[in-house]
mmCIF file of C-alpha atoms in Angstrom:
data_model
loop_
_atom_site.group_PDB
_atom_site.id
_atom_site.type_symbol
_atom_site.label_atom_id
_atom_site.label_comp_id
_atom_site.label_asym_id
_atom_site.label_seq_id
_atom_site.Cartn_x
_atom_site.Cartn_y
_atom_site.Cartn_z
ATOM 1 C CA MET A 21 13.394 -6.667 10.614
ATOM 2 C CA ASN A 22 14.243 -9.147 7.189
ATOM 3 C CA GLU A 23 12.009 -7.579 5.049
ATOM 4 C CA LYS A 24 12.793 -3.844 4.293
ATOM 5 C CA ILE A 25 8.706 -2.207 5.214
ATOM 6 C CA LYS A 26 8.614 0.302 2.289
ATOM 7 C CA VAL A 27 7.448 3.996 4.042
ATOM 8 C CA LEU A 28 5.964 6.581 2.232
ATOM 9 C CA LEU A 29 6.857 9.929 4.283
ATOM 10 C CA ALA A 30 5.361 13.034 3.411
ATOM 11 C CA GLU A 31 6.754 16.165 5.460
ATOM 12 C CA ASP A 32 7.228 19.469 4.300
ATOM 13 C CA GLU A 33 9.815 20.722 7.264
ATOM 14 C CA SER A 34 12.752 19.952 5.296
ATOM 15 C CA SER A 35 15.228 19.538 8.257
ATOM 16 C CA LEU A 36 12.438 16.901 9.843
ATOM 17 C CA GLY A 37 12.125 14.594 7.092
ATOM 18 C CA LEU A 38 15.503 14.629 6.511
ATOM 19 C CA ILE A 39 16.124 13.594 10.187
ATOM 20 C CA VAL A 40 12.942 10.624 9.837
ATOM 21 C CA LYS A 41 13.554 9.645 6.262
ATOM 22 C CA GLU A 42 17.355 8.959 8.004
ATOM 23 C CA SER A 43 16.215 7.457 11.065
ATOM 24 C CA LEU A 44 14.652 5.105 9.102
ATOM 25 C CA GLU A 45 16.618 3.996 6.864
ATOM 26 C CA ASN A 46 19.152 3.353 9.587
ATOM 27 C CA ARG A 47 16.387 0.934 10.651
ATOM 28 C CA ASN A 48 16.368 -0.944 7.446
ATOM 29 C CA PHE A 49 13.564 0.550 6.114
ATOM 30 C CA LEU A 50 13.122 2.051 2.650
ATOM 31 C CA VAL A 51 11.518 5.525 2.775
ATOM 32 C CA THR A 52 10.711 8.106 -0.247
ATOM 33 C CA LEU A 53 10.198 11.301 0.969
ATOM 34 C CA CYS A 54 7.813 14.282 -0.404
ATOM 35 C CA ASP A 55 7.649 17.885 0.349
ATOM 36 C CA ASN A 56 3.985 18.484 -0.519
ATOM 37 C CA GLY A 57 0.671 16.715 -0.429
ATOM 38 C CA GLU A 58 0.466 17.550 -4.146
ATOM 39 C CA VAL A 59 3.784 14.844 -5.199
ATOM 40 C CA ALA A 60 3.355 12.883 -2.548
ATOM 41 C CA PHE A 61 0.015 11.619 -3.626
ATOM 42 C CA GLU A 62 1.583 11.322 -7.239
ATOM 43 C CA THR A 63 4.337 9.234 -5.346
ATOM 44 C CA PHE A 64 1.484 7.069 -4.378
ATOM 45 C CA LEU A 65 -0.212 6.015 -7.452
ATOM 46 C CA LYS A 66 3.100 5.654 -9.076
ATOM 47 C CA ASN A 67 4.708 3.181 -6.132
ATOM 48 C CA SER A 68 4.145 0.508 -3.739
ATOM 49 C CA PHE A 69 4.045 0.957 -0.141
ATOM 50 C CA ASP A 70 3.489 -0.250 2.900
ATOM 51 C CA THR A 71 2.615 2.688 5.201
ATOM 52 C CA LEU A 72 2.280 6.188 5.333
ATOM 53 C CA VAL A 73 3.113 8.677 7.495
ATOM 54 C CA LEU A 74 1.700 12.330 6.881
ATOM 55 C CA ASP A 75 2.093 15.538 8.072
ATOM 56 C CA ILE A 76 -0.987 17.574 8.241
ATOM 57 C CA MET A 77 0.287 20.661 7.917
ATOM 58 C CA MET A 78 1.656 20.455 4.097
ATOM 59 C CA PRO A 79 1.338 23.382 0.977
ATOM 60 C CA LYS A 80 -0.713 22.415 -2.073
ATOM 61 C CA LYS A 81 -2.225 19.277 -0.240
ATOM 62 C CA ASP A 82 -2.848 19.041 3.730
ATOM 63 C CA GLY A 83 -2.646 15.607 5.184
ATOM 64 C CA PHE A 84 -6.489 15.335 5.983
ATOM 65 C CA THR A 85 -7.027 16.159 2.471
ATOM 66 C CA LEU A 86 -4.244 13.883 0.908
ATOM 67 C CA ALA A 87 -5.760 10.585 3.556
ATOM 68 C CA GLU A 88 -9.053 11.449 2.040
ATOM 69 C CA GLU A 89 -7.983 10.556 -1.607
ATOM 70 C CA ILE A 90 -5.852 7.718 -0.753
ATOM 71 C CA ARG A 91 -8.492 5.961 1.239
ATOM 72 C CA LYS A 92 -11.135 6.573 -1.550
ATOM 73 C CA LEU A 93 -8.405 4.542 -3.455
ATOM 74 C CA ASP A 94 -6.784 2.385 -1.044
ATOM 75 C CA LYS A 95 -9.046 1.469 2.321
ATOM 76 C CA GLU A 96 -6.593 -1.043 3.847
ATOM 77 C CA ILE A 97 -3.034 0.648 3.709
ATOM 78 C CA PRO A 98 -2.007 2.317 7.198
ATOM 79 C CA ILE A 99 -1.357 5.599 7.693
ATOM 80 C CA VAL A 100 -0.145 7.655 10.478
ATOM 81 C CA PHE A 101 -0.075 11.214 10.956
ATOM 82 C CA LEU A 102 2.223 13.884 12.108
ATOM 83 C CA THR A 103 0.834 16.993 14.076
ATOM 84 C CA ALA A 104 1.928 19.722 16.217
ATOM 85 C CA LYS A 105 -1.746 20.169 16.335
ATOM 86 C CA SER A 106 -3.302 18.796 19.953
ATOM 87 C CA GLN A 107 -6.778 19.878 19.403
ATOM 88 C CA THR A 108 -9.083 16.728 20.174
ATOM 89 C CA GLN A 109 -11.344 17.906 17.015
ATOM 90 C CA ASP A 110 -7.801 17.193 14.848
ATOM 91 C CA VAL A 111 -7.589 13.861 16.288
ATOM 92 C CA VAL A 112 -10.981 12.858 15.848
ATOM 93 C CA LYS A 113 -10.849 14.501 12.449
ATOM 94 C CA GLY A 114 -8.025 12.124 11.694
ATOM 95 C CA PHE A 115 -9.291 8.567 12.443
ATOM 96 C CA LYS A 116 -12.589 9.531 10.989
ATOM 97 C CA ILE A 117 -10.731 10.120 7.342
ATOM 98 C CA GLY A 118 -9.043 6.591 7.810
ATOM 99 C CA CYS A 119 -5.963 6.936 9.922
ATOM 100 C CA ASN A 120 -4.819 4.655 11.367
ATOM 101 C CA ASP A 121 -2.617 6.158 14.742
ATOM 102 C CA TYR A 122 -1.634 9.785 15.532
ATOM 103 C CA ILE A 123 1.345 11.011 17.359
ATOM 104 C CA LYS A 124 2.214 14.238 18.078
ATOM 105 C CA LYS A 125 4.868 16.235 17.582
ATOM 106 C CA PRO A 126 7.688 16.266 19.051
ATOM 107 C CA PHE A 127 8.197 12.648 18.619
ATOM 108 C CA SER A 128 10.972 10.109 19.647
ATOM 109 C CA MET A 129 11.754 8.359 16.821
ATOM 110 C CA GLU A 130 11.726 5.130 18.742
ATOM 111 C CA GLU A 131 7.875 5.407 19.242
ATOM 112 C CA LEU A 132 7.323 6.055 15.302
ATOM 113 C CA ILE A 133 8.908 3.231 14.485
ATOM 114 C CA VAL A 134 7.589 0.521 17.183
ATOM 115 C CA ARG A 135 3.741 2.008 15.820
ATOM 116 C CA ILE A 136 4.892 1.808 12.087
ATOM 117 C CA ILE A 137 6.342 -2.222 12.995
ATOM 118 C CA ALA A 138 2.978 -2.999 14.450
ATOM 119 C CA LEU A 139 0.749 -1.637 11.705
ATOM 120 C CA THR A 140 2.686 -3.266 9.149
ATOM 121 C CA ASN A 141 2.398 -7.087 10.956
ATOM 122 C CA ARG A 142 -0.692 -7.126 11.484
ATOM 123 C CA LYS A 143 -2.429 -9.967 9.903
ATOM 124 C CA HIS A 144 -5.663 -10.139 8.212
ATOM 125 C CA GLN A 145 -5.761 -14.391 7.651
ATOM 126 C CA ILE A 146 -4.411 -16.331 10.451
ATOM 127 C CA GLU A 147 -4.524 -19.239 8.776
ATOM 128 C CA LYS A 148 -1.802 -20.740 6.729
ATOM 129 C CA LYS A 149 -2.279 -20.615 3.443
ATOM 130 C CA ALA A 150 -0.476 -22.971 0.178
ATOM 131 C CA ILE A 151 2.875 -21.073 -1.860
ATOM 132 C CA TYR A 152 1.782 -20.619 -5.497
ATOM 133 C CA HIS A 153 4.231 -21.040 -8.240
ATOM 134 C CA LEU A 154 3.255 -18.970 -11.172
ATOM 135 C CA GLY A 155 6.129 -19.595 -13.969
ATOM 136 C CA THR A 156 9.643 -18.506 -12.653
ATOM 137 C CA TYR A 157 7.527 -16.855 -9.363
ATOM 138 C CA GLN A 158 6.395 -18.509 -6.058
ATOM 139 C CA PHE A 159 4.253 -16.519 -4.376
ATOM 140 C CA ASN A 160 3.970 -16.899 -0.215
ATOM 141 C CA PRO A 161 0.429 -15.282 0.634
ATOM 142 C CA ASP A 162 1.166 -15.808 4.161
ATOM 143 C CA THR A 163 4.014 -13.748 3.656
ATOM 144 C CA GLN A 164 2.595 -11.592 1.266
ATOM 145 C CA ILE A 165 6.238 -12.371 -0.741
ATOM 146 C CA LEU A 166 6.651 -12.336 -4.421
ATOM 147 C CA GLN A 167 9.822 -14.298 -5.451
ATOM 148 C CA HIS A 168 11.444 -14.497 -8.528
ATOM 149 C CA LYS A 169 15.055 -15.963 -8.234
ATOM 150 C CA ASN A 170 16.686 -13.522 -7.243
ATOM 151 C CA GLU A 171 14.224 -10.534 -7.458
ATOM 152 C CA THR A 172 11.820 -10.562 -3.986
ATOM 153 C CA PHE A 173 8.772 -7.810 -4.116
ATOM 154 C CA LYS A 174 7.033 -7.957 -0.465
ATOM 155 C CA LEU A 175 3.370 -6.636 -1.364
ATOM 156 C CA THR A 176 1.157 -4.647 0.462
ATOM 157 C CA ASN A 177 -2.437 -6.201 1.731
ATOM 158 C CA ARG A 178 -3.950 -5.794 -1.067
ATOM 159 C CA GLU A 179 -2.010 -6.714 -3.651
ATOM 160 C CA SER A 180 -1.332 -10.070 -2.001
ATOM 161 C CA LEU A 181 -5.337 -10.256 -1.558
ATOM 162 C CA LEU A 182 -5.471 -9.460 -5.504
ATOM 163 C CA LEU A 183 -2.813 -11.788 -6.659
ATOM 164 C CA GLU A 184 -3.812 -14.228 -4.948
ATOM 165 C CA PHE A 185 -7.784 -14.178 -5.949
ATOM 166 C CA LEU A 186 -6.543 -14.100 -9.472
ATOM 167 C CA LEU A 187 -4.558 -17.307 -8.903
ATOM 168 C CA GLN A 188 -7.228 -18.910 -7.877
ATOM 169 C CA ASN A 189 -9.495 -18.972 -10.391
ATOM 170 C CA LYS A 190 -6.679 -18.653 -13.099
ATOM 171 C CA GLY A 191 -7.190 -18.922 -17.113
ATOM 172 C CA GLU A 192 -10.746 -17.696 -16.106
ATOM 173 C CA ILE A 193 -12.073 -14.225 -16.881
ATOM 174 C CA LEU A 194 -12.847 -12.988 -13.874
ATOM 175 C CA SER A 195 -15.774 -9.485 -14.220
ATOM 176 C CA ARG A 196 -14.637 -6.671 -12.634
ATOM 177 C CA GLU A 197 -17.613 -6.238 -10.699
ATOM 178 C CA LEU A 198 -16.591 -9.744 -8.867
ATOM 179 C CA ILE A 199 -12.660 -8.851 -8.225
ATOM 180 C CA LEU A 200 -14.287 -4.737 -6.492
ATOM 181 C CA ASN A 201 -16.575 -7.402 -4.164
ATOM 182 C CA THR A 202 -14.454 -9.772 -3.585
ATOM 183 C CA VAL A 203 -11.165 -7.940 -2.860
ATOM 184 C CA TRP A 204 -12.586 -4.236 -1.804
ATOM 185 C CA LYS A 205 -15.912 -5.315 -0.665
ATOM 186 C CA ASN A 206 -17.689 -2.801 -2.650
ATOM 187 C CA ASP A 207 -17.894 -2.209 -6.764
ATOM 188 C CA ASP A 208 -17.987 2.170 -6.555
ATOM 189 C CA PHE A 209 -16.177 4.131 -8.806
ATOM 190 C CA PHE A 210 -13.222 4.576 -6.364
ATOM 191 C CA SER A 211 -12.944 1.139 -5.643
ATOM 192 C CA GLY A 212 -12.587 0.754 -9.652
ATOM 193 C CA ARG A 213 -9.921 3.069 -10.240
ATOM 194 C CA SER A 214 -8.182 1.827 -7.620
ATOM 195 C CA MET A 215 -8.372 -1.662 -8.536
ATOM 196 C CA ASP A 216 -7.085 -0.530 -11.980
ATOM 197 C CA VAL A 217 -4.197 1.219 -10.080
ATOM 198 C CA PHE A 218 -3.325 -2.558 -8.788
ATOM 199 C CA ILE A 219 -3.605 -3.968 -11.442
ATOM 200 C CA THR A 220 -0.586 -1.807 -13.298
ATOM 201 C CA ARG A 221 1.477 -2.450 -10.210
ATOM 202 C CA LEU A 222 0.545 -6.131 -10.415
ATOM 203 C CA ARG A 223 1.799 -6.025 -14.081
ATOM 204 C CA LYS A 224 4.975 -4.267 -13.360
ATOM 205 C CA LYS A 225 6.315 -6.793 -10.812
ATOM 206 C CA LEU A 226 5.573 -9.994 -13.325
ATOM 207 C CA ASN A 227 7.034 -8.125 -16.072
ATOM 208 C CA LEU A 228 9.882 -10.757 -15.300
ATOM 209 C CA ASP A 229 8.439 -13.960 -17.192
ATOM 210 C CA GLN A 230 7.306 -13.466 -20.672
ATOM 211 C CA ASN A 231 4.638 -16.413 -19.895
ATOM 212 C CA VAL A 232 2.578 -14.830 -16.897
ATOM 213 C CA ALA A 233 0.794 -12.046 -17.316
ATOM 214 C CA ILE A 234 -2.785 -10.593 -16.538
ATOM 215 C CA ILE A 235 -4.765 -10.016 -19.546
ATOM 216 C CA ASN A 236 -7.428 -7.158 -19.798
ATOM 217 C CA SER A 237 -10.562 -8.299 -21.608
ATOM 218 C CA ARG A 238 -12.610 -5.557 -22.959
ATOM 219 C CA GLY A 239 -15.567 -5.174 -21.300
ATOM 220 C CA ARG A 240 -15.128 -8.659 -19.505
ATOM 221 C CA GLY A 241 -13.243 -8.399 -17.208
ATOM 222 C CA TYR A 242 -9.682 -9.510 -15.734
ATOM 223 C CA LYS A 243 -7.815 -13.091 -16.222
ATOM 224 C CA LEU A 244 -3.981 -14.625 -15.312
ATOM 225 C CA ILE A 245 -2.776 -16.708 -17.182
ATOM 226 C CA CYS A 246 0.693 -18.105 -16.622
#
């Protein structure tokens, strides 16, 4: 893998969590390990990940609850459940919540790695897109790479779609409703909260060029200037 896949791993069994983290990092993944669901949710809100690997039986907030809350904010990021449960109803519940894959313990690291790569490599757009230039940045929607000199950011699918839409309408104020209905496909409360989180993430990545900014026009929406 040329670009490191960023994984949020939520596993309360410390020995297993450390083994999985070390094994993935040895394969060139970037892994953030959390030992309970509450910490995992806060970590998700503050950072950008390519996929989530969640244990179901965790203290403070179980994997099902965690996945439900994350799905209200991000309907695209791949979620893999790790579980010792084998009941059919639990598997069905996981997929109804919105997980993309389900691995039962004990599992092989090779199986987990193959499934993560398969999920993160899924393409929503097949056609090749133009490379955008914004200030001292370069953005490739196909690879979802935002490049600034020697700094490289691997965007999530939702971050990439949001930035591309802002770039296509550079300098124009886009209403919250338009952004939500275009990128999130709905404009409900949870999508609105999710959008604010993703705008914050993009702003953080774009702060290396003071001439590039996502401006909030109070009561109207957002616009990208560069």
